[in-house]
Amino acid sequence: MTVRTRFAPSPTGYMHIGGMRTALFNWLYAKKHGGKFILRIDDTDQQRNVDDALAPILQAFRWLNLDWDEGPEVGGDYGPYFQSQRSDLYTAAADRLLAEGKAYRCFDTSEEVQADKEAARENGTPPAGMRRSLELSDAEIQQKLDNGDPWVMRFKVPQDRKIEIHDEIRGHVEWDAALMFDPNIMRSNGSPLYNFATVVDDAQLKITHVIRAEEHLSNTAIQVLLYEALGETVPTFAHIPFVMAPGTKKKISKRDVEKYRKSPAFKILFDLSNQVLPQIGLDEGALNPVMVEFYEQTGFLPAGLLNSLGRTGWSFDETTEFMSLDFLIENFSLGRVVKASAAFDPEKLMSYQAHWMNELSSDDRTERCTPFLQKAGLLPADPSEDDLAKVSKVVESLGDRIKVASDILTYGYFFKDNIEYDAKAFKKRVKKGNVPELLGEFRPVLAELSEWTLESIEAALQQFAESKEIGTGLLINALRIASTGSPAGPGVYDCLVIVGQETVLTRIDAAIEKATAG
RNA sequence: GGCCCCAUCGUCUAGUGGCCUAGGACUCUGGCUUUUCACGCCAGCAACACGGGUUCAAAUCCCGUUGGGGUCACCA
């Protein structure tokens, strides 16, 4: 038996981070067992623009390198892979259940059903009146049909039994069928409800392992009954805990982004968002950390996100933290999924991200940073070789200071004509004692350097400091602020070399002027 | 409320009856390194929800309590 797993997103216009984790576990399980991973689109409720609403979802999978064996764009033997195109399947299955007496037409109004359920709830009994449509004679039914009375199809729950499953993560779970209501499986307009459609689809797609969020656990009882009624093999279930929002006990949800915006647990992500999005021409509200696209657009590595997703609700052993996708494929198992729900942890994501960024060669990092400079207008769309060489130099000197690719924007001073001074640092390092004078005296030394290299500048500075009988730190710090405006960054000599002799001299002049002005 | 699921440091987790004085990671704190920042290194803070059993032995098994969550649609 080949393992077949699936993920069935609705085209909502974005890929949910929690859904991505569920998809990842499905994908991993299929890969690990040499099986197939299927993408099916649950678009029954969707109006138009399915393509537009689906695009970001497919893009998220592509970005993370999670390919699908069957589904949109790639097709497959069990298509179509859009629920909206599979209505025949649902109708046929429903008709069969009806013919076999396993389902019935329910003519009750929704008010009547509601009342039945409420009464049942109060009494703690199964809903008694609910099956009154079953009392109808064939003639009465025909009469109602002829009248055009609306009806829905209900599945007749076999009440004298228990439903038991062995969930790969929860273990043995059972329900008492006597307590269940007959579920609606087809709407009055002939379209299927989720619980029914998903069973028909999973059976027809030969899904062997249904790995999904635990919120579906209660749905499983009715689904098992449906599989049996349809004469299909019940798949193996694995209900994984859902992903909670950091700092909460609630499922992470797009509805709550405004709350997240103020939450300390989300701070690093929204700080990044606020800093980066405007610079790359995106509206601040356009993307948020609930969406996978957010991580792509702010310069995370697939490896970073994947490591984080793979480690929330799953572990390999007591010490392994850094896991590549290959490692995950090799070692993933449902048995090691944690039962309790886990909060997505932005801090930890950053630490994984930093790790994988450091694994990259300087050239790879440069390649990832360049587009951000372009989007921010700090580099032309068609950069010259000199431009690229400069980016490369900057990235190399920045080393592990770049955690996400968009961090390059923090060091925009290498690419701008006008720099902004960090006020505190300027006061502490430049506008202090005789520093402006020293800078003034050192300027001509720099101006006269015929060679502008790390070594020549360092030698000149050391000699100058010695002659003045001052520590090198004084000048070094002053030069950093004067030439970059910022207290953070690569070594000063790197900075000076990259900024360039001419610009350094101009900036020193500007700094001296600013320091002595007021 | 009924049904179902869950419960170890702030967070992610290890733990499947003795290797537990409960391990690792992130965060945080202190120190070292250092021309800034970052990295790195060292050290530290910090948890078995509670109550009963079972057992020579329980974080681990059982029962109960409490707490958290899910679900009860002509949504998915």
Coordinates of C-alpha atoms (C1' of nucleotides) in Angstrom, one line a residue:
Chain A
M1 CA 0.0 0.0 0.0
T2 CA 1.4 3.4 -1.0
V3 CA 1.0 6.1 1.6
R4 CA -1.2 8.9 0.3
T5 CA -1.6 12.1 2.4
R6 CA -3.4 15.3 1.5
F7 CA -3.8 18.9 2.4
A8 CA -7.1 20.5 1.4
P9 CA -7.0 24.3 1.6
S10 CA -9.8 26.7 0.8
P11 CA -8.7 29.4 -1.5
T12 CA -8.7 32.2 1.0
G13 CA -6.1 34.5 -0.5
Y14 CA -3.3 33.6 1.9
M15 CA -1.5 30.6 3.4
H16 CA -2.1 30.3 7.1
I17 CA 1.1 29.6 9.2
G18 CA -0.7 26.9 11.2
G19 CA -2.1 25.3 8.1
M20 CA 1.4 25.2 6.7
R21 CA 2.5 23.2 9.7
T22 CA -0.3 20.7 9.1
A23 CA 0.6 20.6 5.4
L24 CA 4.3 20.1 6.3
F25 CA 3.5 17.1 8.6
N26 CA 1.4 15.5 5.8
W27 CA 4.1 16.2 3.3
L28 CA 6.8 14.8 5.5
Y29 CA 4.9 11.7 6.3
A30 CA 4.3 11.0 2.6
K31 CA 8.0 11.6 1.7
K32 CA 9.3 9.6 4.6
H33 CA 7.2 6.6 3.4
G34 CA 7.8 7.0 -0.2
G35 CA 4.2 8.0 -0.8
K36 CA 2.3 10.8 -2.5
F37 CA 1.3 14.1 -1.2
I38 CA -1.9 15.5 -2.7
L39 CA -3.2 19.0 -2.8
R40 CA -7.0 19.2 -3.1
I41 CA -8.8 22.6 -3.2
D42 CA -11.9 22.9 -1.1
D43 CA -13.5 25.7 -3.1
T44 CA -17.2 24.7 -2.7
D45 CA -18.0 28.0 -1.0
Q46 CA -15.9 30.2 -3.1
Q47 CA -17.3 32.6 -5.6
R48 CA -15.1 33.7 -8.5
N49 CA -11.4 34.5 -8.5
V50 CA -10.4 31.1 -7.2
D51 CA -7.2 31.5 -9.2
D52 CA -6.3 34.7 -7.4
A53 CA -7.2 33.3 -4.0
L54 CA -5.2 30.2 -4.6
A55 CA -2.1 31.7 -6.0
P56 CA -0.5 32.7 -2.6
I57 CA -1.2 29.3 -1.3
L58 CA 0.6 27.5 -4.1
Q59 CA 3.3 30.1 -3.9
A60 CA 3.8 29.3 -0.2
F61 CA 4.3 25.6 -1.0
R62 CA 6.7 26.4 -3.8
W63 CA 8.7 28.8 -1.7
L64 CA 9.2 26.2 1.0
N65 CA 10.0 23.6 -1.6
L66 CA 7.1 21.4 -0.6
D67 CA 6.1 19.9 -4.0
W68 CA 2.8 18.2 -4.5
D69 CA 2.5 15.0 -6.4
E70 CA -1.1 15.5 -7.4
G71 CA -3.3 18.6 -7.5
P72 CA -3.6 22.0 -9.2
E73 CA -1.2 22.5 -12.1
V74 CA 0.2 19.0 -11.9
G75 CA -3.0 17.0 -12.3
G76 CA -3.0 13.3 -11.4
D77 CA -5.0 10.2 -11.8
Y78 CA -7.8 11.0 -9.4
G79 CA -8.7 14.5 -10.6
P80 CA -10.2 16.9 -10.8
Y81 CA -8.6 18.3 -7.7
F82 CA -11.1 21.1 -7.1
Q83 CA -14.1 20.3 -5.1
S84 CA -16.2 22.6 -7.3
Q85 CA -15.6 20.3 -10.2
R86 CA -16.4 17.1 -8.4
S87 CA -20.2 17.6 -7.7
D88 CA -21.1 14.4 -9.7
L89 CA -19.2 12.4 -7.2
Y90 CA -21.0 13.8 -4.2
T91 CA -24.4 13.5 -5.8
A92 CA -23.8 9.9 -6.8
A93 CA -22.6 9.0 -3.3
A94 CA -25.6 10.8 -1.7
D95 CA -28.1 9.1 -4.1
R96 CA -26.6 5.8 -3.2
L97 CA -27.0 6.3 0.5
L98 CA -30.6 7.5 -0.1
A99 CA -31.4 4.4 -2.2
E100 CA -29.9 2.1 0.4
G101 CA -31.9 3.8 3.2
K102 CA -28.8 5.1 4.9
A103 CA -29.8 8.6 4.4
Y104 CA -33.1 10.4 4.1
R105 CA -34.8 13.5 2.9
C106 CA -35.5 15.9 5.8
F107 CA -38.3 18.3 5.1
D108 CA -38.1 20.0 8.5
T109 CA -37.5 23.7 8.6
S110 CA -34.3 24.8 10.2
E111 CA -36.4 26.3 13.1
E112 CA -37.9 22.9 13.8
V113 CA -34.5 21.2 13.8
Q114 CA -33.2 23.9 16.0
A115 CA -36.0 23.4 18.5
D116 CA -35.4 19.6 18.5
K117 CA -31.7 20.1 19.2
E118 CA -32.4 22.6 22.0
A119 CA -34.9 20.3 23.6
A120 CA -32.4 17.4 23.3
R121 CA -29.7 19.5 24.9
E122 CA -31.9 20.4 27.8
N123 CA -32.9 16.8 28.4
G124 CA -29.6 15.4 27.8
T125 CA -31.1 12.9 25.3
P126 CA -30.7 12.3 21.6
P127 CA -33.0 14.5 19.5
A128 CA -36.3 12.7 19.3
G129 CA -38.3 14.7 16.8
M130 CA -35.6 15.0 14.4
R131 CA -36.5 12.0 12.4
R132 CA -40.1 12.9 11.8
S133 CA -39.4 13.0 8.0
L134 CA -38.7 9.3 8.3
E135 CA -42.4 8.7 9.2
L136 CA -43.5 10.1 5.9
S137 CA -45.0 7.6 3.5
D138 CA -43.7 7.4 -0.1
A139 CA -46.8 9.1 -1.3
E140 CA -46.4 11.9 1.2
I141 CA -42.8 12.3 0.2
Q142 CA -43.7 12.4 -3.5
Q143 CA -46.3 15.0 -2.7
K144 CA -43.8 17.2 -1.0
L145 CA -41.4 16.8 -3.8
D146 CA -44.0 17.7 -6.3
N147 CA -44.9 20.8 -4.2
G148 CA -41.3 21.8 -4.5
D149 CA -40.9 21.7 -0.7
P150 CA -37.3 22.3 0.2
W151 CA -35.4 19.5 1.8
V152 CA -31.9 18.6 2.9
M153 CA -30.3 15.1 3.0
R154 CA -29.5 13.7 6.4
F155 CA -27.4 10.8 7.2
K156 CA -29.2 8.3 9.4
V157 CA -26.8 7.6 12.3
P158 CA -26.9 4.0 13.4
Q159 CA -27.5 4.7 17.0
D160 CA -27.0 1.4 18.8
R161 CA -23.3 1.4 18.7
K162 CA -20.0 3.0 19.5
I163 CA -17.5 4.4 17.1
E164 CA -13.9 3.7 17.8
I165 CA -10.8 4.8 16.2
H166 CA -7.1 4.3 16.9
D167 CA -5.7 7.7 16.3
E168 CA -2.0 7.7 15.6
I169 CA -1.5 10.5 18.0
R170 CA -4.4 10.4 20.5
G171 CA -4.6 6.6 20.7
H172 CA -7.9 5.0 21.3
V173 CA -10.8 7.4 21.0
E174 CA -14.5 6.5 21.1
W175 CA -17.9 8.1 20.8
D176 CA -21.4 6.9 21.6
A177 CA -23.5 7.1 18.4
A178 CA -26.6 7.3 20.4
L179 CA -25.7 10.9 21.4
M180 CA -25.2 12.0 17.8
F181 CA -27.6 14.0 15.6
D182 CA -28.3 13.0 12.1
P183 CA -25.9 15.2 10.2
N184 CA -26.9 17.2 7.1
I185 CA -24.8 15.9 4.2
M186 CA -26.4 17.7 1.3
R187 CA -27.8 21.2 1.2
S188 CA -31.2 22.0 -0.3
N189 CA -29.4 23.2 -3.4
G190 CA -27.7 19.9 -3.9
S191 CA -24.2 20.8 -2.8
P192 CA -22.4 18.7 -0.2
L193 CA -21.5 19.7 3.3
Y194 CA -17.9 19.5 4.4
N195 CA -18.1 16.3 6.4
F196 CA -19.6 14.4 3.5
A197 CA -17.5 15.9 0.7
T198 CA -14.3 15.3 2.6
V199 CA -15.1 11.6 3.1
V200 CA -16.2 11.1 -0.5
D201 CA -13.0 12.9 -1.7
D202 CA -10.6 11.2 0.7
A203 CA -12.1 7.8 -0.3
Q204 CA -12.0 8.5 -4.0
L205 CA -8.5 9.9 -3.8
K206 CA -7.4 6.8 -1.9
I207 CA -6.0 8.8 1.0
T208 CA -4.5 6.4 3.4
H209 CA -3.5 8.8 6.2
V210 CA -5.6 11.7 7.3
I211 CA -3.3 14.0 9.2
R212 CA -5.1 17.1 10.3
A213 CA -5.6 19.6 13.1
E214 CA -7.2 18.3 16.3
E215 CA -10.2 20.6 15.8
H216 CA -11.4 17.9 13.4
L217 CA -11.3 15.2 16.0
S218 CA -15.0 15.5 16.9
N219 CA -15.9 15.4 13.2
T220 CA -14.2 12.1 12.9
A221 CA -17.0 10.1 14.5
I222 CA -19.5 11.1 11.8
Q223 CA -16.9 10.7 9.1
V224 CA -16.1 7.1 10.2
L225 CA -19.8 6.3 10.0
L226 CA -19.9 7.8 6.5
Y227 CA -16.9 5.8 5.3
E228 CA -18.6 2.6 6.5
A229 CA -22.0 3.5 5.0
L230 CA -20.2 4.1 1.7
G231 CA -18.4 0.8 1.9
E232 CA -15.1 2.5 1.9
T233 CA -12.0 1.7 3.9
V234 CA -11.6 4.0 6.9
P235 CA -8.2 5.7 6.6
T236 CA -5.7 6.0 9.4
F237 CA -6.3 9.2 11.4
A238 CA -3.7 11.4 13.1
H239 CA -5.0 14.5 14.8
I240 CA -2.2 16.9 15.5
P241 CA -2.5 19.7 18.0
F242 CA -3.1 23.1 16.5
V243 CA -0.6 25.9 16.6
M244 CA -1.4 28.6 19.2
A245 CA -0.6 32.2 18.9
P246 CA 2.5 33.2 20.9
G247 CA 1.6 34.3 24.4
T248 CA -1.9 32.8 24.2
K249 CA -3.7 29.5 24.5
K250 CA -5.7 30.1 21.4
K251 CA -5.3 28.9 17.9
I252 CA -3.3 31.4 15.9
S253 CA -5.7 33.3 13.7
K254 CA -5.8 36.0 11.1
R255 CA -8.8 37.5 12.8
D256 CA -6.7 38.4 15.8
V257 CA -3.8 40.2 14.1
E258 CA -4.7 43.5 15.7
K259 CA -4.3 42.0 19.1
Y260 CA -1.0 40.4 18.1
R261 CA 0.2 43.7 17.0
K262 CA 0.3 44.8 20.6
S263 CA 1.5 41.6 22.1
P264 CA 5.0 41.4 23.4
A265 CA 5.3 37.9 22.2
F266 CA 5.0 39.1 18.6
K267 CA 7.1 42.1 19.0
I268 CA 10.2 41.1 17.0
L269 CA 8.0 40.1 14.1
F270 CA 6.0 43.3 14.0
D271 CA 9.1 45.4 14.5
L272 CA 10.5 43.7 11.4
S273 CA 7.2 44.2 9.6
N274 CA 7.1 47.9 10.5
Q275 CA 10.6 48.4 9.5
V276 CA 10.8 46.5 6.3
L277 CA 7.4 46.6 4.6
P278 CA 7.3 50.4 4.0
Q279 CA 10.8 50.3 2.6
I280 CA 10.0 47.6 0.1
G281 CA 6.8 49.4 -1.0
L282 CA 4.3 47.3 0.8
D283 CA 1.4 48.5 2.9
E284 CA 1.9 47.7 6.6
G285 CA -1.4 45.9 6.7
A286 CA -0.7 43.9 3.5
L287 CA 1.1 41.1 5.3
N288 CA 1.3 39.8 8.8
P289 CA 2.9 37.0 10.7
V290 CA -0.1 34.7 10.4
M291 CA 0.6 34.5 6.6
V292 CA 3.4 32.4 5.2
E293 CA 4.0 35.1 2.6
F294 CA 5.1 37.5 5.4
Y295 CA 8.1 35.4 6.0
E296 CA 9.0 35.2 2.4
Q297 CA 8.7 38.9 1.9
T298 CA 10.7 39.9 4.9
G299 CA 13.6 37.7 3.9
F300 CA 13.3 34.6 6.0
L301 CA 14.9 31.4 4.6
P302 CA 12.7 28.4 3.9
A303 CA 15.1 26.5 6.1
G304 CA 14.4 28.8 9.0
L305 CA 10.6 28.7 8.8
L306 CA 10.6 25.0 8.1
N307 CA 12.9 24.3 11.1
S308 CA 10.6 26.3 13.3
L309 CA 7.4 24.7 12.0
G310 CA 9.0 21.2 12.2
R311 CA 9.9 21.8 15.8
T312 CA 6.6 23.1 17.0
G313 CA 4.7 20.0 18.2
W314 CA 7.4 17.7 17.1
S315 CA 10.9 16.7 18.3
F316 CA 13.5 14.2 17.2
D317 CA 15.3 13.6 20.5
E318 CA 16.4 15.4 23.6
T319 CA 19.0 17.7 22.0
T320 CA 18.6 18.1 18.2
E321 CA 17.4 21.6 17.4
F322 CA 18.6 22.3 13.9
M323 CA 16.9 20.2 11.3
S324 CA 17.1 20.5 7.5
L325 CA 14.2 19.5 5.4
D326 CA 16.2 16.3 4.4
F327 CA 16.7 15.5 8.1
L328 CA 13.0 16.0 8.7
I329 CA 12.0 13.7 5.9
E330 CA 14.4 11.1 7.1
N331 CA 13.3 11.2 10.7
F332 CA 9.7 12.4 10.8
S333 CA 7.2 10.2 12.6
L334 CA 3.7 10.6 13.9
G335 CA 4.7 8.9 17.1
R336 CA 6.8 11.8 18.2
V337 CA 4.2 14.4 17.6
V338 CA 3.5 16.1 20.9
K339 CA -0.1 15.8 22.1
A340 CA -0.5 19.2 23.7
S341 CA -1.0 22.2 21.5
A342 CA 2.1 24.3 21.1
A343 CA 2.6 28.1 20.7
F344 CA 4.5 29.3 17.7
D345 CA 7.6 31.0 19.1
P346 CA 8.9 34.0 17.1
E347 CA 12.1 34.1 19.2
K348 CA 12.9 30.6 18.5
L349 CA 12.1 31.1 14.8
M350 CA 14.7 33.9 14.8
S351 CA 17.3 31.6 16.3
Y352 CA 16.7 28.9 13.7
Q353 CA 16.7 31.5 11.0
A354 CA 20.0 32.9 12.2
H355 CA 21.5 29.5 12.2
W356 CA 20.5 28.7 8.7
M357 CA 21.5 32.1 7.4
N358 CA 25.0 31.5 8.8
E359 CA 25.2 28.2 7.0
L360 CA 24.9 30.1 3.7
S361 CA 28.0 31.3 1.8
S362 CA 28.6 35.0 1.6
D363 CA 27.6 34.8 -2.1
D364 CA 24.3 33.2 -1.3
R365 CA 23.5 35.8 1.3
T366 CA 24.4 38.5 -1.1
E367 CA 22.0 37.0 -3.6
R368 CA 19.2 37.1 -1.1
C369 CA 19.9 40.6 0.2
T370 CA 20.2 42.3 -3.2
P371 CA 16.5 42.2 -4.1
F372 CA 15.7 44.1 -0.9
L373 CA 18.1 46.9 -1.7
Q374 CA 16.5 47.1 -5.1
K375 CA 13.0 47.2 -3.8
A376 CA 14.0 49.9 -1.3
G377 CA 15.5 51.9 -4.2
L378 CA 19.0 51.8 -2.8
L379 CA 20.2 49.8 -5.8
P380 CA 19.2 50.2 -9.4
A381 CA 17.0 47.5 -10.9
D382 CA 19.8 46.6 -13.3
P383 CA 22.8 47.0 -11.0
S384 CA 26.3 47.5 -12.5
E385 CA 29.1 45.1 -11.6
D386 CA 30.5 47.7 -9.3
D387 CA 27.2 47.9 -7.5
L388 CA 27.1 44.2 -7.1
A389 CA 30.6 44.1 -5.9
K390 CA 29.8 46.6 -3.3
V391 CA 26.8 44.7 -2.1
S392 CA 28.9 41.6 -1.9
K393 CA 31.5 43.5 0.1
V394 CA 29.0 44.9 2.5
V395 CA 27.3 41.5 3.1
E396 CA 30.6 39.9 3.6
S397 CA 31.7 42.4 6.2
L398 CA 28.4 42.2 7.9
G399 CA 28.8 38.5 8.5
D400 CA 26.3 37.1 10.9
R401 CA 24.8 40.5 11.7
I402 CA 22.4 39.7 8.9
K403 CA 19.7 37.4 10.3
V404 CA 17.0 37.8 7.7
A405 CA 17.8 39.1 4.3
S406 CA 15.9 42.3 4.8
D407 CA 18.3 43.2 7.6
I408 CA 20.5 44.6 4.9
L409 CA 18.2 47.6 4.9
T410 CA 19.4 48.4 8.4
Y411 CA 22.8 49.1 6.9
G412 CA 21.4 51.4 4.2
Y413 CA 24.1 54.0 5.0
F414 CA 26.4 52.1 2.8
F415 CA 24.1 52.9 -0.1
K416 CA 22.8 56.3 0.6
D417 CA 24.2 59.7 -0.1
N418 CA 22.8 61.3 3.1
I419 CA 23.2 59.5 6.3
E420 CA 21.3 60.0 9.5
Y421 CA 23.2 60.2 12.8
D422 CA 22.2 58.2 15.8
A423 CA 21.7 61.1 18.2
K424 CA 22.9 59.3 21.3
A425 CA 25.9 57.8 19.7
F426 CA 26.8 61.1 18.0
K427 CA 26.8 62.8 21.3
K428 CA 28.8 60.1 23.0
R429 CA 31.4 59.5 20.4
V430 CA 31.7 62.7 18.3
K431 CA 30.5 65.7 20.1
K432 CA 32.7 65.1 23.0
G433 CA 35.8 66.8 24.4
N434 CA 38.4 67.5 21.7
V435 CA 37.1 64.8 19.4
P436 CA 36.0 67.2 16.7
E437 CA 39.5 68.8 16.7
L438 CA 41.2 65.4 16.5
L439 CA 38.9 64.4 13.6
G440 CA 39.9 67.7 12.0
E441 CA 43.6 66.9 12.4
F442 CA 43.2 63.3 11.3
R443 CA 41.3 64.2 8.1
P444 CA 44.3 65.4 6.1
V445 CA 46.1 62.2 7.1
L446 CA 43.3 60.2 5.5
A447 CA 43.1 62.5 2.6
E448 CA 46.7 61.9 1.8
L449 CA 46.6 58.1 1.8
S450 CA 47.4 56.9 -1.6
E451 CA 46.1 53.5 -0.9
W452 CA 42.7 53.1 0.7
T453 CA 42.8 49.7 2.3
L454 CA 42.1 48.1 5.6
E455 CA 45.8 47.9 6.4
S456 CA 46.8 51.4 5.2
I457 CA 44.0 53.1 7.2
E458 CA 44.7 51.1 10.3
A459 CA 48.4 51.9 10.1
A460 CA 47.7 55.5 9.6
L461 CA 45.3 55.7 12.5
Q462 CA 47.6 53.9 14.8
Q463 CA 50.5 56.1 14.0
F464 CA 48.4 59.2 14.4
A465 CA 47.0 58.0 17.8
E466 CA 50.5 57.3 19.0
S467 CA 51.8 60.7 18.0
K468 CA 48.9 62.3 19.8
E469 CA 49.3 59.9 22.7
I470 CA 45.7 58.9 22.7
G471 CA 44.0 55.5 22.6
T472 CA 42.9 54.3 19.2
G473 CA 39.3 53.7 20.5
L474 CA 38.6 57.4 20.7
L475 CA 39.2 58.0 17.0
I476 CA 37.8 54.6 15.9
N477 CA 34.5 55.3 17.5
A478 CA 34.3 58.8 16.2
L479 CA 35.1 57.7 12.7
R480 CA 32.4 55.0 12.8
I481 CA 29.7 57.5 13.7
A482 CA 31.1 60.2 11.4
S483 CA 31.2 57.9 8.4
T484 CA 28.1 55.7 9.0
G485 CA 26.0 57.6 11.5
S486 CA 25.3 54.3 13.3
P487 CA 26.8 52.8 16.4
A488 CA 26.3 49.3 15.0
G489 CA 27.9 47.6 12.0
P490 CA 31.0 45.9 10.7
G491 CA 34.5 46.8 11.9
V492 CA 35.4 50.5 11.3
Y493 CA 38.1 49.8 8.8
D494 CA 35.7 47.7 6.8
C495 CA 33.2 50.6 7.0
L496 CA 35.7 53.2 5.9
V497 CA 36.9 51.1 3.0
I498 CA 33.4 50.4 1.8
V499 CA 32.2 53.9 2.1
G500 CA 35.2 55.1 0.1
Q501 CA 37.9 57.7 0.7
E502 CA 36.1 60.6 -0.9
T503 CA 32.8 60.0 0.9
V504 CA 34.5 59.4 4.2
L505 CA 36.2 62.8 3.9
T506 CA 33.0 64.6 3.1
R507 CA 31.2 62.9 6.0
I508 CA 34.0 63.8 8.4
D509 CA 33.6 67.4 7.4
A510 CA 29.8 67.2 7.9
A511 CA 30.2 65.6 11.3
I512 CA 32.7 68.2 12.5
E513 CA 30.4 70.9 11.4
K514 CA 27.5 69.3 13.1
A515 CA 29.5 68.8 16.3
T516 CA 30.8 72.3 16.5
A517 CA 27.6 74.0 15.3
G518 CA 25.5 73.8 18.5
Chain B
rG1 C1' -24.0 22.7 29.3
rG2 C1' -23.2 17.5 26.5
rC3 C1' -19.3 15.0 24.1
rC4 C1' -14.1 14.8 23.0
rC5 C1' -8.9 16.2 23.6
rC6 C1' -4.9 18.0 26.6
rA7 C1' -1.7 19.2 31.3
rU8 C1' 7.0 19.0 32.6
rC9 C1' 11.0 25.6 33.4
rG10 C1' 8.1 32.2 30.7
rU11 C1' 8.3 29.5 25.6
rC12 C1' 9.5 24.9 22.4
rU13 C1' 10.6 20.3 24.3
rA14 C1' 13.4 15.3 26.5
rG15 C1' 11.2 11.7 29.6
rU16 C1' 7.0 5.1 27.9
rG17 C1' 8.2 2.6 36.4
rG18 C1' 14.4 2.7 38.9
rC19 C1' 19.7 5.8 34.7
rC20 C1' 15.7 12.3 37.4
rU21 C1' 19.4 15.9 42.6
rA22 C1' 14.1 16.1 35.9
rG23 C1' 18.1 16.8 30.4
rG24 C1' 18.4 20.2 25.9
rA25 C1' 17.0 24.7 23.1
rC26 C1' 15.0 29.8 23.0
rU27 C1' 14.3 34.1 26.1
rC28 C1' 16.3 36.6 30.4
rU29 C1' 20.5 37.7 34.0
rG30 C1' 25.8 37.8 35.1
rG31 C1' 30.8 37.2 33.2
rC32 C1' 34.7 36.5 29.4
rU33 C1' 36.1 38.1 24.4
rU34 C1' 35.9 43.0 21.9
rU35 C1' 37.3 49.5 18.2
rU36 C1' 30.8 49.5 18.0
rC37 C1' 27.1 46.0 17.1
rA38 C1' 26.5 41.0 16.4
rC39 C1' 28.8 36.2 16.9
rG40 C1' 31.3 33.0 20.2
rC41 C1' 32.5 31.0 25.1
rC42 C1' 31.4 30.2 30.4
rA43 C1' 28.0 30.6 34.4
rG44 C1' 23.1 31.4 36.5
rC45 C1' 17.6 31.9 37.1
rA46 C1' 13.6 28.6 36.0
rA47 C1' 9.1 23.2 35.6
rC48 C1' 6.6 17.6 36.8
rA49 C1' -1.3 21.6 38.2
rC50 C1' -3.6 19.4 42.8
rG51 C1' -5.4 15.1 45.7
rG52 C1' -5.8 10.0 46.3
rG53 C1' -4.3 5.2 45.0
rU54 C1' -1.1 0.8 42.7
rU55 C1' 4.2 -0.5 43.5
rC56 C1' 10.0 -2.0 47.0
rA57 C1' 10.1 2.3 43.5
rA58 C1' 5.8 7.1 39.9
rA59 C1' 7.0 13.1 36.1
rU60 C1' 5.9 8.2 34.0
rC61 C1' 0.3 3.5 35.5
rC62 C1' -5.1 4.1 37.6
rC63 C1' -9.1 7.2 39.7
rG64 C1' -10.8 11.9 41.0
rU65 C1' -10.4 17.3 41.2
rU66 C1' -8.9 21.7 39.0
rG67 C1' -7.4 24.2 34.8
rG68 C1' -6.9 24.9 29.4
rG69 C1' -8.7 23.8 24.6
rG70 C1' -11.8 21.8 20.7
rU71 C1' -16.7 20.7 19.0
rC72 C1' -21.9 20.7 18.9
rA73 C1' -24.1 25.0 11.2
rC74 C1' -27.8 24.2 4.8
rC75 C1' -18.7 27.1 7.4
rA76 C1' -14.5 24.4 6.2

